[in-house]
Amino acid sequence: VRSIFGFSHVIPTHQGRAAERILFGSAVKKGDSVPNNIHFDTTRANVEVLGARAENLVAAEAYDPDSSHPFKGDIDVEKLKKFIDRRGVERIPLVMMTVTNNSGGGQPVSLKNIKQVSEVCAHHGIPFFFDACRFAENAFFIKKREKAYAKKSVLEIAQEMFSYADGATMSGKKDALVNIGGFVTLDDDALAEKIKNLLIISEG
């Protein structure tokens, strides 16, 4: 995990939804909002059970089945900027991006969009996390559809993807090709400590 994702803390869980639960349980409070391209069902549930709002800010092309846009999973960056301005930084504990965008038909996100979202988050001091369940597929789509990355390996692309984020959750049953398990990975020492404490109570 460290060699691909590049973060210092790797916190194992029994499933991806457990990783989401301890991340949000440590970072999100009632009345907060968590933007995403489109939240996966368990991700949305883990936000909303805390009394927070799960906001979908995917690009308009995601809702057009006739569109041949190569990256229908992209977050609409202008929508994100307006949402942050309207909602306020103090009510947005993190921004999440699902790769690939499973609830939007498994559509990929471009590295251009990942960089743009990362820049917006960094400008406002908001942590940026991936729901990384199908990150390898997303990296493959980038290799095939984003010209600048045609000669890069899938591993190199994945490593670059994660270099723009502050952490990730993952269900190992997808691109990790195992029958159970997941994890949270991140660099923030204080947040990692809170997550580990919640892990002990609920995950063992």
Coordinates of C-alpha atoms in Angstrom, one line a residue:
V1 CA 0.0 0.0 0.0
R2 CA 2.8 2.4 0.9
S3 CA 4.6 1.8 -2.4
I4 CA 1.5 2.6 -4.5
F5 CA -0.3 5.2 -2.4
G6 CA 2.7 6.9 -0.8
F7 CA 1.2 7.8 2.5
S8 CA 2.9 7.1 5.9
H9 CA -0.1 5.6 7.8
V10 CA -1.8 2.5 6.6
I11 CA -4.7 1.4 8.9
P12 CA -6.4 -1.9 8.0
T13 CA -10.1 -2.6 8.3
H14 CA -12.3 -5.6 7.6
Q15 CA -14.1 -3.8 4.6
G16 CA -14.1 -0.6 2.7
R17 CA -17.2 0.7 4.4
A18 CA -15.5 0.2 7.8
A19 CA -12.6 2.4 6.5
E20 CA -15.1 5.1 5.5
R21 CA -16.8 4.8 8.9
I22 CA -13.7 5.4 10.9
L23 CA -12.5 8.2 8.6
F24 CA -15.8 10.1 8.7
G25 CA -16.3 9.3 12.4
S26 CA -13.0 11.0 13.1
A27 CA -13.3 14.0 10.8
V28 CA -17.0 14.7 10.2
K29 CA -19.6 16.2 12.6
K30 CA -23.3 17.0 12.4
G31 CA -24.1 19.8 10.0
D32 CA -20.9 19.3 7.9
S33 CA -20.9 18.7 4.1
V34 CA -18.7 16.3 2.2
P35 CA -18.5 16.9 -1.6
N36 CA -17.7 14.0 -4.0
N37 CA -18.2 13.3 -7.7
I38 CA -20.9 10.8 -6.8
H39 CA -20.9 9.1 -3.4
F40 CA -21.0 5.4 -3.4
D41 CA -24.0 4.1 -1.4
T42 CA -22.0 3.1 1.7
T43 CA -20.0 6.3 1.6
R44 CA -23.2 8.4 1.5
A45 CA -24.6 6.4 4.4
N46 CA -21.5 6.8 6.5
V47 CA -21.7 10.6 6.0
E48 CA -25.4 10.9 6.6
V49 CA -25.5 8.7 9.7
L50 CA -23.4 11.4 11.3
G51 CA -25.9 14.1 10.5
A52 CA -23.8 15.5 7.7
R53 CA -24.7 16.1 4.0
A54 CA -23.2 14.0 1.1
E55 CA -23.0 16.4 -1.9
N56 CA -22.6 15.1 -5.4
L57 CA -20.7 17.5 -7.7
V58 CA -20.0 15.4 -10.7
A59 CA -19.6 17.0 -14.2
A60 CA -22.9 17.3 -16.2
E61 CA -21.6 14.8 -18.8
A62 CA -22.1 12.0 -16.2
Y63 CA -25.9 12.4 -16.6
D64 CA -25.8 12.3 -20.4
P65 CA -25.8 8.7 -21.7
D66 CA -25.3 9.9 -25.3
S67 CA -22.1 11.8 -24.4
S68 CA -18.8 10.3 -25.5
H69 CA -16.9 12.4 -23.0
P70 CA -13.8 10.3 -21.9
F71 CA -13.9 11.3 -18.3
K72 CA -17.5 11.4 -17.1
G73 CA -16.3 10.8 -13.5
D74 CA -14.7 14.3 -13.2
I75 CA -15.8 16.7 -10.5
D76 CA -17.2 19.9 -11.8
V77 CA -14.5 22.2 -10.5
E78 CA -16.6 25.4 -10.8
K79 CA -19.4 23.8 -8.9
L80 CA -16.9 22.8 -6.2
K81 CA -15.5 26.3 -5.9
K82 CA -19.1 27.8 -5.7
F83 CA -20.1 25.1 -3.1
I84 CA -17.1 25.9 -0.9
D85 CA -17.8 29.6 -1.1
R86 CA -21.5 29.1 -0.3
R87 CA -21.2 26.5 2.4
G88 CA -18.0 27.8 4.0
V89 CA -14.6 26.0 4.6
E90 CA -15.4 25.4 8.3
R91 CA -18.3 23.1 7.3
I92 CA -16.4 21.0 4.8
P93 CA -14.0 18.7 6.7
L94 CA -12.8 17.0 3.5
V95 CA -13.5 16.6 -0.2
M96 CA -13.7 13.0 -1.5
M97 CA -13.3 11.7 -5.1
T98 CA -14.4 8.2 -6.1
V99 CA -12.2 6.5 -8.7
T100 CA -13.6 5.1 -10.8
N101 CA -17.0 6.8 -10.2
N102 CA -18.9 3.6 -9.4
S103 CA -22.3 5.1 -8.8
G104 CA -22.0 7.0 -12.1
G105 CA -21.5 3.8 -14.1
G106 CA -17.8 3.2 -13.3
Q107 CA -16.7 6.3 -15.3
P108 CA -13.1 7.4 -14.8
V109 CA -11.6 10.7 -13.6
S110 CA -8.9 12.5 -15.5
L111 CA -5.5 13.4 -14.0
K112 CA -6.2 17.0 -15.1
N113 CA -9.3 17.0 -13.0
I114 CA -7.5 15.4 -10.0
K115 CA -4.9 18.1 -10.1
Q116 CA -7.6 20.9 -10.4
V117 CA -9.6 19.5 -7.4
S118 CA -6.3 19.1 -5.4
E119 CA -5.4 22.8 -6.1
V120 CA -8.9 24.0 -5.0
C121 CA -8.7 22.0 -1.8
A122 CA -5.1 23.1 -1.1
H123 CA -6.1 26.8 -1.7
H124 CA -8.8 26.5 1.0
G125 CA -6.9 24.2 3.3
I126 CA -9.5 21.3 2.9
P127 CA -8.1 17.8 3.0
F128 CA -8.6 15.8 -0.3
F129 CA -9.3 12.1 -0.1
F130 CA -9.9 9.3 -2.6
D131 CA -12.4 6.5 -2.4
A132 CA -9.8 4.4 -4.3
C133 CA -11.6 1.1 -4.8
R134 CA -11.0 1.0 -8.5
F135 CA -7.9 3.2 -8.8
A136 CA -6.0 0.8 -11.1
E137 CA -8.9 0.8 -13.6
N138 CA -8.9 4.6 -13.4
A139 CA -5.2 4.8 -14.0
F140 CA -5.6 2.5 -17.0
F141 CA -8.3 4.8 -18.4
I142 CA -6.0 7.7 -18.0
K143 CA -3.3 5.9 -19.9
K144 CA -5.7 5.2 -22.7
R145 CA -7.6 8.4 -22.9
E146 CA -5.3 11.2 -21.6
K147 CA -2.6 11.8 -24.2
A148 CA 0.1 13.1 -21.9
Y149 CA 0.1 9.7 -20.1
A150 CA 0.1 7.3 -23.0
K151 CA 3.7 6.3 -22.3
K152 CA 3.4 6.1 -18.5
S153 CA 2.8 2.8 -16.7
V154 CA -0.4 2.2 -14.8
L155 CA 1.7 2.2 -11.6
E156 CA 3.3 5.5 -12.4
I157 CA -0.1 7.0 -13.1
A158 CA -1.6 5.7 -9.9
Q159 CA 1.3 7.0 -7.9
E160 CA 0.9 10.4 -9.5
M161 CA -2.8 10.4 -8.8
F162 CA -2.2 9.8 -5.0
S163 CA 0.5 12.4 -4.9
Y164 CA -2.2 15.1 -5.2
A165 CA -4.2 13.8 -2.3
D166 CA -4.0 13.8 1.5
G167 CA -5.3 10.2 1.9
A168 CA -7.6 7.5 0.7
T169 CA -10.0 4.8 1.8
M170 CA -10.2 1.5 -0.1
S171 CA -12.2 -1.7 -0.3
G172 CA -9.7 -4.5 -1.0
K173 CA -12.4 -6.6 -2.8
K174 CA -12.1 -4.4 -5.9
D175 CA -8.8 -3.7 -7.6
A176 CA -6.7 -5.3 -4.8
L177 CA -8.3 -8.7 -5.8
V178 CA -8.7 -10.1 -2.3
N179 CA -11.9 -11.6 -0.9
I180 CA -12.1 -9.2 2.1
G181 CA -10.5 -6.3 3.8
G182 CA -9.9 -2.6 3.3
F183 CA -7.9 0.3 4.7
V184 CA -7.5 4.0 5.4
T185 CA -4.2 5.5 4.4
L186 CA -3.0 9.1 5.1
D187 CA -0.2 11.3 6.3
D188 CA -1.9 13.5 9.0
D189 CA -0.5 12.1 12.3
A190 CA -3.2 13.6 14.5
L191 CA -6.1 12.4 12.3
A192 CA -4.4 9.0 12.0
E193 CA -4.3 8.7 15.8
K194 CA -8.1 9.5 16.1
I195 CA -8.8 6.9 13.4
K196 CA -6.7 4.3 15.2
N197 CA -8.6 4.9 18.4
L198 CA -11.9 4.5 16.7
L199 CA -10.6 1.4 15.0
I200 CA -9.8 -0.3 18.3
I201 CA -13.3 0.3 19.6
S202 CA -15.1 -1.0 16.5
E203 CA -12.7 -3.0 14.4
G204 CA -10.4 -4.7 16.8

